[in-house]
Coordinates of C-alpha atoms in Angstrom, one line a residue:
Chain A
M9 CA 27.6 0.6 2.4
D10 CA 30.3 -1.9 1.6
S11 CA 31.5 -0.9 -1.9
L12 CA 32.8 -4.4 -2.6
A13 CA 29.5 -6.0 -1.8
T14 CA 27.7 -3.4 -3.9
L15 CA 30.1 -4.1 -6.8
A16 CA 29.6 -7.8 -6.6
S17 CA 25.8 -7.5 -6.4
A18 CA 25.8 -5.2 -9.4
T19 CA 27.4 -7.9 -11.5
W20 CA 25.0 -10.7 -11.0
G21 CA 22.0 -9.8 -8.9
G22 CA 21.2 -6.4 -10.4
P23 CA 19.5 -7.5 -13.7
L24 CA 17.0 -9.5 -11.7
L25 CA 15.6 -6.2 -10.5
V26 CA 15.1 -5.0 -14.0
L27 CA 13.3 -8.3 -14.8
A28 CA 11.0 -7.9 -11.8
L29 CA 10.0 -4.5 -13.2
M30 CA 9.8 -5.4 -16.9
L31 CA 8.0 -8.7 -16.6
P32 CA 4.6 -7.3 -15.4
V33 CA 4.8 -4.4 -17.8
A34 CA 5.6 -6.6 -20.8
A35 CA 2.8 -9.0 -19.8
L36 CA 0.4 -6.1 -19.4
M37 CA 1.1 -4.9 -23.0
L38 CA 0.9 -8.4 -24.4
A39 CA -2.4 -9.1 -22.5
F40 CA -3.9 -5.9 -23.8
V41 CA -2.9 -6.5 -27.4
L42 CA -3.9 -10.1 -27.5
G43 CA -7.1 -9.4 -25.5
G44 CA -10.0 -11.8 -25.2
R45 CA -9.3 -15.1 -23.6
H46 CA -5.6 -14.6 -24.0
A47 CA -5.4 -12.0 -21.3
E48 CA -6.1 -14.5 -18.6
R49 CA -3.6 -17.0 -20.1
V50 CA -0.9 -14.4 -20.2
V51 CA -1.5 -13.4 -16.6
L52 CA -1.5 -17.0 -15.4
A53 CA 1.7 -17.8 -17.3
T54 CA 3.4 -14.7 -16.0
L55 CA 2.6 -15.0 -12.3
P56 CA 4.7 -18.1 -11.6
I57 CA 7.6 -16.5 -13.5
G58 CA 7.3 -13.4 -11.4
L59 CA 7.2 -15.6 -8.3
G60 CA 10.4 -17.2 -9.5
V61 CA 12.1 -13.8 -10.0
A62 CA 11.0 -12.7 -6.5
V63 CA 12.4 -15.9 -5.0
A64 CA 15.7 -15.4 -7.0
I65 CA 16.0 -11.8 -5.7
A66 CA 15.5 -12.9 -2.1
A67 CA 17.9 -15.8 -2.6
A68 CA 20.6 -13.5 -4.1
I69 CA 20.2 -11.0 -1.2
I70 CA 20.4 -13.8 1.4
H71 CA 23.4 -15.3 -0.4
Q72 CA 25.3 -12.0 -0.6
G73 CA 24.1 -10.6 2.7
A74 CA 23.8 -7.3 1.1
A75 CA 21.2 -5.2 -0.9
L76 CA 21.0 -5.6 -4.7
H77 CA 21.6 -2.5 -6.7
Y78 CA 21.3 -1.6 -10.4
D79 CA 21.9 1.6 -12.3
L80 CA 19.5 1.8 -15.2
G81 CA 21.4 2.3 -18.5
G82 CA 24.6 2.5 -16.6
W83 CA 23.8 6.1 -15.5
A84 CA 24.6 6.6 -11.9
P85 CA 22.5 9.0 -9.7
P86 CA 21.8 11.9 -9.5
L87 CA 21.2 12.0 -13.3
G88 CA 20.4 8.4 -13.7
V89 CA 17.7 6.4 -11.9
S90 CA 18.8 3.3 -9.9
L91 CA 16.9 0.3 -8.6
H92 CA 17.6 -1.0 -5.2
A93 CA 16.4 -4.0 -3.3
D94 CA 17.2 -4.6 0.4
G95 CA 15.8 -7.3 2.5
L96 CA 12.6 -5.4 3.2
S97 CA 12.0 -4.9 -0.6
A98 CA 12.6 -8.5 -1.3
T99 CA 10.2 -9.6 1.4
L100 CA 7.5 -7.4 0.0
L101 CA 8.2 -8.5 -3.6
L102 CA 7.9 -12.1 -2.5
T103 CA 4.7 -11.4 -0.6
T104 CA 3.2 -9.6 -3.6
A105 CA 4.1 -12.5 -5.9
V106 CA 2.5 -15.1 -3.6
V107 CA -0.7 -13.2 -3.0
L108 CA -1.1 -12.3 -6.7
C109 CA -0.6 -16.0 -7.7
A110 CA -3.4 -17.0 -5.3
V111 CA -5.6 -14.1 -6.5
G112 CA -5.0 -15.1 -10.2
L113 CA -6.0 -18.7 -9.5
Y114 CA -9.0 -17.6 -7.5
A115 CA -10.2 -15.0 -10.0
R116 CA -10.4 -17.4 -13.0
A117 CA -13.9 -18.4 -12.1
D118 CA -15.1 -14.8 -11.6
F119 CA -13.5 -13.3 -14.7
R120 CA -14.0 -15.9 -17.3
V121 CA -14.9 -14.7 -20.8
P122 CA -18.4 -16.1 -21.3
P123 CA -18.8 -18.8 -24.0
G124 CA -19.9 -17.5 -27.4
V125 CA -18.2 -14.1 -27.0
S126 CA -14.7 -13.4 -28.0
E127 CA -14.0 -10.6 -25.5
A128 CA -15.8 -9.2 -22.5
R129 CA -15.2 -5.9 -20.7
A130 CA -14.8 -6.9 -17.1
P131 CA -12.4 -9.8 -17.6
L132 CA -10.1 -7.8 -19.9
A133 CA -10.1 -4.9 -17.5
F134 CA -9.5 -7.1 -14.4
W135 CA -6.6 -9.1 -15.9
T136 CA -4.8 -6.1 -17.3
L137 CA -5.3 -4.1 -14.1
L138 CA -4.0 -6.9 -12.1
L139 CA -0.7 -6.8 -14.1
A140 CA -0.7 -3.0 -13.8
V141 CA -1.1 -3.2 -10.0
W142 CA 1.8 -5.7 -9.9
A143 CA 4.0 -3.4 -12.0
G144 CA 3.2 -0.4 -9.8
L145 CA 3.9 -2.4 -6.6
N146 CA 7.2 -3.7 -7.9
A147 CA 8.2 -0.2 -9.0
V148 CA 7.5 1.2 -5.5
F149 CA 9.4 -1.6 -3.8
L150 CA 12.5 -1.2 -6.1
G151 CA 12.5 2.6 -6.4
Q152 CA 15.4 4.6 -5.1
D153 CA 14.5 8.0 -6.3
L154 CA 11.8 10.0 -4.6
F155 CA 10.4 11.4 -7.8
N156 CA 10.5 7.9 -9.5
L157 CA 8.6 6.6 -6.5
Y158 CA 6.0 9.4 -7.0
V159 CA 5.4 8.1 -10.5
A160 CA 5.3 4.5 -9.3
L161 CA 2.7 5.4 -6.7
E162 CA 0.6 7.2 -9.3
L163 CA 0.7 4.2 -11.6
L164 CA -0.4 2.0 -8.7
T165 CA -3.3 4.4 -7.9
F166 CA -4.4 4.5 -11.5
A167 CA -4.5 0.7 -11.6
A168 CA -6.1 0.3 -8.2
V169 CA -9.0 2.8 -8.6
P170 CA -10.7 1.1 -11.6
L171 CA -10.4 -2.2 -9.7
V172 CA -12.9 -0.7 -7.2
C173 CA -15.6 0.0 -9.8
L174 CA -15.4 -3.1 -12.0
S175 CA -19.0 -4.0 -11.3
G176 CA -20.0 -0.6 -12.6
S177 CA -22.7 0.1 -10.0
P178 CA -23.2 3.7 -8.9
Q179 CA -22.1 2.9 -5.3
T180 CA -18.8 1.5 -6.5
I181 CA -18.2 4.4 -8.9
A182 CA -18.8 6.9 -6.1
A183 CA -16.4 4.8 -3.9
A184 CA -13.8 4.8 -6.7
L185 CA -14.1 8.6 -7.2
R186 CA -13.7 9.2 -3.5
Y187 CA -10.6 6.9 -3.4
L188 CA -9.2 8.7 -6.4
L189 CA -9.7 12.2 -4.9
F190 CA -8.0 11.2 -1.6
A191 CA -5.2 9.5 -3.5
L192 CA -4.7 12.6 -5.7
M193 CA -4.5 14.9 -2.7
G194 CA -2.0 12.6 -1.1
S195 CA 0.2 12.4 -4.2
V196 CA 0.2 16.2 -4.6
L197 CA 1.3 16.7 -1.0
Y198 CA 4.0 14.1 -1.6
L199 CA 5.1 15.9 -4.7
L200 CA 5.2 19.2 -2.8
G201 CA 7.5 17.6 -0.2
G202 CA 9.7 16.3 -3.0
A203 CA 9.9 19.8 -4.5
L204 CA 11.1 21.1 -1.1
F205 CA 13.6 18.3 -0.7
Y206 CA 14.9 19.1 -4.2
G207 CA 15.1 22.8 -3.6
A208 CA 17.0 22.4 -0.3
Y209 CA 19.4 19.5 -1.3
G210 CA 19.5 19.4 -5.1
T211 CA 18.8 15.6 -5.3
L212 CA 16.0 13.2 -4.9
D213 CA 18.1 10.0 -4.9
I214 CA 17.5 8.4 -1.4
P215 CA 21.2 7.6 -0.4
M216 CA 22.5 11.0 -1.7
L217 CA 19.7 12.9 0.0
S218 CA 20.2 10.9 3.2
A219 CA 24.0 11.7 3.2
R220 CA 23.4 15.4 2.5
L221 CA 20.7 15.5 5.3
A222 CA 23.1 13.8 7.7
S223 CA 25.9 16.2 6.9
G224 CA 23.7 19.3 7.4
D225 CA 23.3 19.4 11.1
P226 CA 20.9 20.6 12.5
I227 CA 18.1 19.5 10.2
A228 CA 16.8 22.4 8.0
P229 CA 13.2 23.5 8.5
A230 CA 12.7 22.8 4.8
A231 CA 13.5 19.1 5.3
L232 CA 11.1 18.8 8.2
A233 CA 8.4 20.5 6.3
A234 CA 9.0 18.3 3.3
A235 CA 9.0 15.1 5.4
A236 CA 5.8 16.2 7.1
L237 CA 4.1 17.0 3.8
M238 CA 5.2 13.7 2.3
T239 CA 4.0 11.8 5.3
A240 CA 0.6 13.5 5.3
G241 CA 0.2 12.6 1.7
L242 CA 1.2 9.0 2.2
L243 CA -1.0 8.7 5.2
A244 CA -4.0 9.6 3.0
K245 CA -3.0 6.8 0.6
T246 CA -2.4 4.3 3.4
A247 CA -5.8 5.2 4.9
L248 CA -4.6 5.8 8.4
F249 CA -7.1 7.3 10.7
P250 CA -8.4 10.0 10.3
L251 CA -7.8 9.9 6.5
H252 CA -9.5 6.5 6.2
L253 CA -12.9 7.6 4.9
W254 CA -12.4 6.3 1.4
L255 CA -11.2 2.8 2.3
P256 CA -14.2 0.8 3.6
P257 CA -16.6 1.6 0.7
A258 CA -13.8 1.1 -1.9
H259 CA -12.4 -2.1 -0.5
A260 CA -15.9 -3.6 0.2
G261 CA -17.3 -2.6 -3.2
A262 CA -14.6 -4.1 -5.3
P263 CA -15.0 -7.7 -6.5
A264 CA -13.5 -10.2 -4.0
A265 CA -10.3 -10.7 -5.9
G266 CA -9.9 -7.0 -6.3
S267 CA -10.5 -6.4 -2.6
A268 CA -7.9 -8.9 -1.7
V269 CA -5.3 -7.1 -3.8
L270 CA -6.3 -3.7 -2.6
S271 CA -6.4 -4.6 1.1
A272 CA -3.5 -6.9 1.2
L273 CA -1.0 -5.1 -1.0
V274 CA -1.9 -1.7 -2.4
V275 CA -2.2 0.1 1.0
K276 CA 1.1 -1.4 2.0
A277 CA 2.9 0.3 -0.8
S278 CA 2.4 3.8 0.6
F279 CA 3.2 2.5 4.1
F280 CA 6.5 1.1 2.7
L281 CA 7.3 4.6 1.4
I282 CA 6.7 6.1 4.9
L283 CA 9.2 3.5 6.2
R284 CA 11.7 4.5 3.5
L285 CA 11.2 8.2 4.2
W286 CA 11.7 8.0 8.0
F287 CA 14.2 5.2 8.3
D288 CA 16.3 5.7 5.1
V289 CA 16.0 9.3 4.1
M290 CA 16.1 11.0 7.4
P291 CA 16.6 8.6 10.3
A292 CA 18.2 11.3 12.4
S293 CA 15.0 13.4 12.3
L294 CA 12.6 10.7 13.5
T295 CA 12.2 12.5 16.8
H296 CA 10.4 11.1 19.8
L297 CA 7.5 13.4 19.1
A298 CA 7.0 12.5 15.4
A299 CA 7.2 8.8 16.2
Q300 CA 4.7 9.2 19.0
V301 CA 2.3 11.1 16.8
L302 CA 2.4 8.5 14.1
A303 CA 1.8 5.7 16.6
A304 CA -1.0 7.6 18.3
L305 CA -2.8 7.8 15.0
G306 CA -2.1 4.1 14.6
A307 CA -3.6 3.4 18.0
A308 CA -6.7 5.5 17.2
A309 CA -7.0 3.5 14.0
I310 CA -6.8 0.2 15.9
L311 CA -9.5 1.1 18.4
F312 CA -11.8 3.1 15.9
G313 CA -11.5 0.4 13.2
G314 CA -12.2 -2.3 15.7
V315 CA -15.3 -0.6 17.1
L316 CA -16.7 0.2 13.7
A317 CA -16.1 -3.3 12.5
L318 CA -18.2 -4.5 15.3
R319 CA -21.2 -2.4 14.1
Q320 CA -21.2 -3.5 10.4
A321 CA -24.1 -5.5 8.9
R322 CA -22.2 -6.8 5.9
L323 CA -19.3 -9.3 5.9
K324 CA -17.2 -7.4 3.4
M325 CA -17.6 -4.1 5.2
L326 CA -16.6 -5.8 8.4
I327 CA -13.4 -7.0 6.8
A328 CA -12.7 -3.6 5.3
Y329 CA -12.9 -2.0 8.7
S330 CA -10.7 -4.7 10.0
T331 CA -8.0 -3.6 7.5
L332 CA -8.3 -0.1 8.9
A333 CA -7.5 -1.5 12.4
Q334 CA -4.7 -3.7 11.2
I335 CA -3.0 -0.8 9.4
G336 CA -2.9 0.9 12.8
Y337 CA -0.5 -1.8 14.1
L338 CA 2.0 -1.0 11.4
F339 CA 2.4 2.5 12.7
L340 CA 3.4 1.3 16.2
V341 CA 6.7 0.4 14.6
F342 CA 7.9 4.0 14.7
P343 CA 8.3 4.7 18.4
L344 CA 9.3 1.1 19.1
V345 CA 12.2 1.1 16.6
A346 CA 13.4 4.6 17.2
N347 CA 13.6 4.6 20.9
P348 CA 16.6 5.5 23.1
A349 CA 16.2 2.3 25.1
A350 CA 16.8 0.3 21.9
A351 CA 20.1 1.9 21.4
P352 CA 22.3 -0.8 22.9
I353 CA 20.8 -3.4 20.7
L354 CA 21.5 -1.2 17.7
D355 CA 25.1 -0.9 18.6
L356 CA 25.5 -4.6 18.2
G357 CA 24.6 -4.2 14.5
Q358 CA 21.1 -5.6 14.8
T359 CA 17.8 -4.0 14.2
P360 CA 15.5 -4.5 17.1
G361 CA 12.7 -7.0 17.2
A362 CA 10.1 -4.3 16.6
W363 CA 11.4 -3.9 13.1
T364 CA 11.0 -7.6 12.4
G365 CA 7.6 -7.5 14.2
G366 CA 6.4 -4.6 12.0
V367 CA 7.5 -6.3 8.8
L368 CA 5.9 -9.6 9.9
Q369 CA 2.7 -7.8 10.7
L370 CA 2.8 -6.4 7.1
V371 CA 3.3 -9.8 5.5
S372 CA 1.0 -11.9 7.7
H373 CA -1.8 -9.3 7.4
A374 CA -1.3 -9.4 3.6
F375 CA -1.8 -13.2 3.5
A376 CA -4.6 -13.2 6.1
K377 CA -6.6 -10.3 4.7
A378 CA -6.4 -11.6 1.1
A379 CA -7.6 -15.0 2.3
M380 CA -10.4 -13.4 4.3
F381 CA -11.7 -11.3 1.4
M382 CA -11.6 -14.2 -0.9
A383 CA -13.4 -16.5 1.6
A384 CA -16.0 -13.7 1.9
G385 CA -16.2 -13.7 -1.9
L386 CA -16.9 -17.4 -1.9
I387 CA -19.6 -17.1 0.8
A388 CA -21.2 -14.1 -0.9
G389 CA -21.2 -16.0 -4.2
A390 CA -22.7 -19.1 -2.7
L391 CA -25.4 -17.3 -0.7
G392 CA -26.1 -14.5 -3.1
H393 CA -25.5 -11.9 -0.4
D394 CA -23.1 -11.2 2.4
Q395 CA -25.3 -10.0 5.2
L396 CA -24.0 -11.2 8.6
R397 CA -27.6 -12.0 9.7
G398 CA -27.9 -14.6 7.0
L399 CA -24.7 -16.5 7.7
G400 CA -26.2 -18.9 10.2
G401 CA -25.0 -22.4 9.6
I402 CA -22.8 -21.6 6.6
G403 CA -20.0 -23.6 8.3
R404 CA -22.0 -26.8 7.6
V405 CA -22.3 -26.0 3.9
L406 CA -18.8 -24.5 3.2
P407 CA -16.7 -26.0 6.0
M408 CA -13.4 -25.4 4.2
T409 CA -14.1 -21.8 3.4
V410 CA -15.1 -21.0 7.0
F411 CA -12.1 -22.9 8.3
A412 CA -9.8 -20.7 6.1
F413 CA -11.6 -17.6 7.3
A414 CA -11.1 -18.7 10.9
L415 CA -7.4 -19.4 10.3
A416 CA -6.9 -16.0 8.8
G417 CA -8.8 -14.5 11.8
L418 CA -6.4 -16.3 14.1
S419 CA -3.6 -14.3 12.6
L420 CA -5.5 -11.0 12.7
M421 CA -6.3 -11.6 16.4
G422 CA -2.7 -12.4 17.2
L423 CA -3.4 -15.9 18.7
P424 CA -0.7 -18.5 18.5
P425 CA 0.4 -20.2 16.3
S426 CA 0.2 -17.6 13.6
G427 CA 2.2 -14.9 11.8
G428 CA 0.0 -12.4 13.5
F429 CA 0.9 -13.8 16.9
A430 CA 4.6 -13.6 16.2
S431 CA 4.4 -10.1 14.9
K432 CA 2.2 -8.8 17.8
W433 CA 4.4 -10.6 20.3
L434 CA 7.5 -8.9 19.0
L435 CA 5.8 -5.6 19.0
L436 CA 4.4 -6.2 22.6
S437 CA 7.8 -7.2 24.0
A438 CA 9.4 -4.3 22.3
S439 CA 6.9 -1.9 23.8
I440 CA 7.6 -3.4 27.3
E441 CA 11.4 -3.4 26.8
T442 CA 11.4 0.2 25.8
G443 CA 9.1 1.2 28.6
Q444 CA 6.3 2.4 26.4
W445 CA 3.5 0.3 28.2
W446 CA 0.7 2.4 26.8
W447 CA 1.2 0.8 23.3
T448 CA 0.8 -2.6 25.0
L449 CA -2.6 -1.7 26.3
V450 CA -3.7 -0.5 22.8
M451 CA -2.5 -3.7 21.2
L452 CA -4.2 -5.9 23.8
A453 CA -7.5 -3.9 23.4
G454 CA -7.1 -4.2 19.6
G455 CA -6.7 -8.0 19.9
L456 CA -9.9 -8.2 22.0
L457 CA -11.9 -6.1 19.5
T458 CA -10.6 -8.2 16.7
G459 CA -11.7 -11.3 18.6
A460 CA -15.1 -9.7 19.2
Y461 CA -15.9 -8.8 15.6
L462 CA -14.6 -12.2 14.3
F463 CA -16.9 -13.9 16.9
R464 CA -19.8 -12.0 15.3
V465 CA -19.0 -13.8 12.0
L466 CA -17.9 -17.2 13.3
A467 CA -20.5 -17.8 16.0
P468 CA -23.5 -17.9 13.6
A469 CA -21.4 -19.5 10.9
L470 CA -20.6 -22.5 13.1
S471 CA -24.0 -22.8 14.8
T472 CA -25.8 -26.1 14.2
R473 CA -29.3 -24.9 14.8
G474 CA -31.7 -23.5 12.3
P475 CA -32.8 -24.7 8.9
P476 CA -30.1 -25.8 6.5
L477 CA -28.9 -23.1 4.1
T478 CA -29.7 -23.3 0.4
L479 CA -26.9 -22.2 -1.9
V480 CA -27.7 -20.2 -5.0
K481 CA -24.5 -21.4 -6.6
P482 CA -22.1 -24.3 -5.9
V483 CA -18.6 -23.4 -4.8
E484 CA -15.6 -24.9 -6.6
R485 CA -13.3 -27.0 -4.5
S486 CA -10.2 -25.6 -6.2
R487 CA -11.1 -22.0 -5.2
E488 CA -11.6 -23.1 -1.6
L489 CA -8.2 -24.7 -1.7
V490 CA -6.5 -21.5 -2.9
V491 CA -8.1 -19.5 0.0
L492 CA -7.1 -22.2 2.5
G493 CA -3.5 -22.2 1.1
L494 CA -3.2 -18.4 1.6
A495 CA -4.7 -18.6 5.1
L496 CA -2.2 -21.4 6.0
C497 CA 0.6 -19.2 4.7
S498 CA -0.3 -16.6 7.4
V499 CA -0.4 -19.3 10.1
V500 CA 2.9 -21.0 9.0
L501 CA 4.7 -17.7 9.3
G502 CA 4.2 -18.0 13.1
L503 CA 5.8 -21.5 13.2
V504 CA 9.1 -20.4 11.6
P505 CA 11.8 -19.5 14.1
F506 CA 12.6 -15.8 14.4
S507 CA 16.2 -16.3 13.4
S508 CA 15.1 -17.1 9.8
F509 CA 13.7 -13.6 9.5
G510 CA 17.2 -12.3 9.0
L511 CA 16.2 -11.3 5.4
V512 CA 14.1 -8.3 6.6
Q513 CA 17.1 -6.8 8.2
I514 CA 19.6 -7.1 5.4
G515 CA 20.6 -3.7 4.0
R516 CA 19.3 -2.0 7.1
L517 CA 22.4 -2.0 9.3
G518 CA 23.5 1.5 10.1
A519 CA 20.3 3.0 8.7
T520 CA 18.3 2.4 11.8
G521 CA 21.2 2.9 14.1
I522 CA 21.2 6.6 13.6
G523 CA 17.7 7.1 14.7
L524 CA 18.6 8.6 18.0
P525 CA 19.9 12.0 19.0
Chain B
M15 CA 10.1 42.1 -5.2
S16 CA 12.1 39.7 -7.3
S17 CA 10.4 37.4 -9.8
V18 CA 11.3 34.4 -7.7
T19 CA 9.5 35.7 -4.7
L20 CA 6.5 36.7 -6.8
F21 CA 6.2 33.3 -8.4
G22 CA 6.8 31.6 -5.1
L23 CA 3.9 33.6 -3.5
C24 CA 1.7 32.8 -6.6
G25 CA 2.4 29.1 -6.2
A26 CA 1.7 29.2 -2.5
A27 CA -1.6 31.0 -3.1
L28 CA -2.6 28.4 -5.8
V29 CA -1.8 25.6 -3.4
G30 CA -3.9 27.2 -0.7
L31 CA -6.9 27.8 -3.0
G32 CA -6.6 24.3 -4.4
L33 CA -6.5 22.6 -1.1
F34 CA -9.4 24.7 0.2
G35 CA -11.5 23.8 -2.9
L36 CA -10.6 20.1 -2.8
I37 CA -11.8 19.8 0.8
V38 CA -14.7 22.2 0.9
Q39 CA -16.4 22.1 -2.5
P40 CA -19.2 19.5 -2.6
G41 CA -19.3 19.0 -6.4
V42 CA -16.9 16.5 -7.8
L43 CA -16.1 18.6 -10.9
R44 CA -15.1 21.5 -8.7
K45 CA -13.0 19.1 -6.6
I46 CA -11.2 18.0 -9.8
L47 CA -10.6 21.6 -10.9
A48 CA -9.3 22.4 -7.4
F49 CA -6.9 19.4 -7.7
N50 CA -5.6 21.0 -10.9
L51 CA -5.1 24.3 -9.2
L52 CA -3.3 22.6 -6.4
G53 CA -1.1 20.7 -8.8
S54 CA -0.3 23.8 -10.8
G55 CA 0.7 25.6 -7.6
V56 CA 3.0 22.8 -6.6
L57 CA 4.6 22.7 -10.1
L58 CA 5.0 26.5 -10.1
L59 CA 6.8 26.2 -6.8
F60 CA 8.9 23.4 -8.3
G61 CA 9.7 25.8 -11.2
V62 CA 10.7 28.5 -8.8
I63 CA 13.0 26.0 -7.0
A64 CA 14.5 25.1 -10.3
R65 CA 15.4 28.7 -10.8
R66 CA 17.1 29.2 -7.5
G67 CA 17.5 25.7 -6.0
G68 CA 20.5 23.6 -5.0
G69 CA 20.9 22.0 -8.5
V70 CA 21.3 25.2 -10.5
V71 CA 23.9 24.8 -13.2
A72 CA 26.3 27.7 -13.2
G73 CA 25.8 30.2 -16.0
N74 CA 22.6 28.6 -17.3
G75 CA 20.4 30.2 -14.7
S76 CA 18.0 27.2 -14.4
D77 CA 18.1 23.5 -13.6
P78 CA 17.0 21.2 -16.4
V79 CA 16.4 18.3 -14.1
A80 CA 13.6 20.1 -12.3
Q81 CA 12.0 21.0 -15.6
A82 CA 12.1 17.4 -16.7
L83 CA 10.4 16.4 -13.4
I84 CA 7.8 19.2 -13.9
I85 CA 6.9 17.9 -17.4
T86 CA 6.5 14.3 -16.1
A87 CA 4.4 15.5 -13.2
L88 CA 2.2 17.4 -15.7
V89 CA 1.6 14.3 -17.7
V90 CA 0.7 12.3 -14.5
A91 CA -1.7 15.1 -13.4
F92 CA -3.3 15.1 -16.8
A93 CA -3.8 11.4 -16.7
A94 CA -5.3 11.7 -13.2
T95 CA -7.7 14.4 -14.4
V96 CA -8.8 12.2 -17.3
L97 CA -9.5 9.2 -15.1
A98 CA -11.4 11.4 -12.6
V99 CA -13.5 13.0 -15.3
A100 CA -14.3 9.6 -16.9
L101 CA -15.5 8.3 -13.5
L102 CA -17.5 11.4 -12.9
R103 CA -19.2 11.1 -16.3
R104 CA -20.2 7.6 -15.5
L105 CA -21.5 8.6 -12.1
V106 CA -23.6 11.3 -13.6
Q107 CA -25.0 8.9 -16.3
E108 CA -25.9 6.4 -13.7
T109 CA -27.3 8.6 -10.9
G110 CA -27.8 12.0 -12.3
R111 CA -25.9 13.7 -9.4
D112 CA -22.4 15.0 -9.3
S113 CA -21.5 15.0 -5.6
L114 CA -20.4 12.3 -3.2
D115 CA -22.2 13.6 -0.2
S116 CA -25.5 11.8 -0.2
D117 CA -24.0 8.3 0.2
G118 CA -21.4 9.2 2.8

């Protein structure tokens, strides 16, 4: 790390990181204290400011070409806790802010305090939980200390679980409990891994730990055990096959705005930590075998999630299983980035396209899946149900919603022009360049399955036969526009030239270059 | 057998029991209790590590940082238990059953 660049960033970029952390927490307390109708106003006032902060952080990182760093209270690690934002963190902060802004606008109609009452349970819970999820996500993306990250992950879980059961029906409470139990098992395994790291190396600060791991050659068994435990725990939270059982009922049971947040953002936080663990903490230990195992689980998730999505009778369940499959793509990054054949590219000081492809998949899936869940919410609200069988002709009644759904589907399938296409193309070409053709087959099969299950939704939705549908409730045009905007975001990502994705590589030089024995 | 080994083995046994209970027991209350056993086991191991680990301050015999981490983790585990029990209470009120099996 260039010490001069670090010093410069500490002087003017660093405090932005504190702001990104403090803003949601302060707003959360304010919303909770003021309560009633004010909670919604506080959230809607805070979200644009948060978006501004995220943009400022990304701009500062691009401007300086280096990661931002801040030592809280002036205490340096190991005793102090520091915040750190590289290009990947900034990308995710920005994605989070954009998706949450859209969710906030969309959710106004669902979580309005009814007239005549000063405060209602569900709106207050939703708006405060939304801020809590935001705080947890930002803490995860900015954390630099493995224990601090554990606390951030727990905060995120505690905020996400109640979102699942906002409706209070027995099914959603059972889904929330199952989610909580999986997440708790995951976090305990993560903590056990942290304890082993601490015992073996005496620190939990990521750069110090990484330096001590790199100097101790060969890798101690304790470090490998710790990494394995942490990964297993985080996989349970990311819902990678076969630890996915909690995800479909939880994500399908939540209210549409909640599903959007859970599916687009919350599962990505634990995936982000897996990336941190293998590429930042112990890049030298990401062996061929470990990478192949992670990617094999991802491949299984792609196929299994796709097949199960084909068999669902409800729209929201179909989208939830689609999340399962799309998460699988993220794990293909590991063998594609850490492959001997990629070494010459790394020597030039560039991270390979697979890295950009993986991050792009993360971002475009976040936009597309949030748009899809919110479109499903509009359809379910207008029809009074979300059975696939009853969707015939919905395209004639809600053309804009169905169009947004189809645009988001374009990105999930990986058809051009869309962010999903760009990411899958980068991953495909990386798998061919590195001679790992079997991942190409999986990705192509996954794309076909995605096309098939989206066809099951869109074919009846766009049919012109049958009696016209009667809507139980009209759909507000402004909410349709929000969904369409988010779907367009996922498409526009594919139209941007690759060279402008330099942001996701800042702060990564050297970190990924060691990934080879 | 030194006290470090003894406590280490106790911690490992607790982790094993807790993990077994969390996976095998059908009742949610038992799962929550098993999670607490598992958490206690992990924290006990953390304590053992604090006693002999890499960050031990000379002369003091124990590492205060690890103890601070243990206290924080205890608070987090307590909050998790409270949330789980609150959800379980609501589930029992709504359905009268305390397991997740019938719907999955």
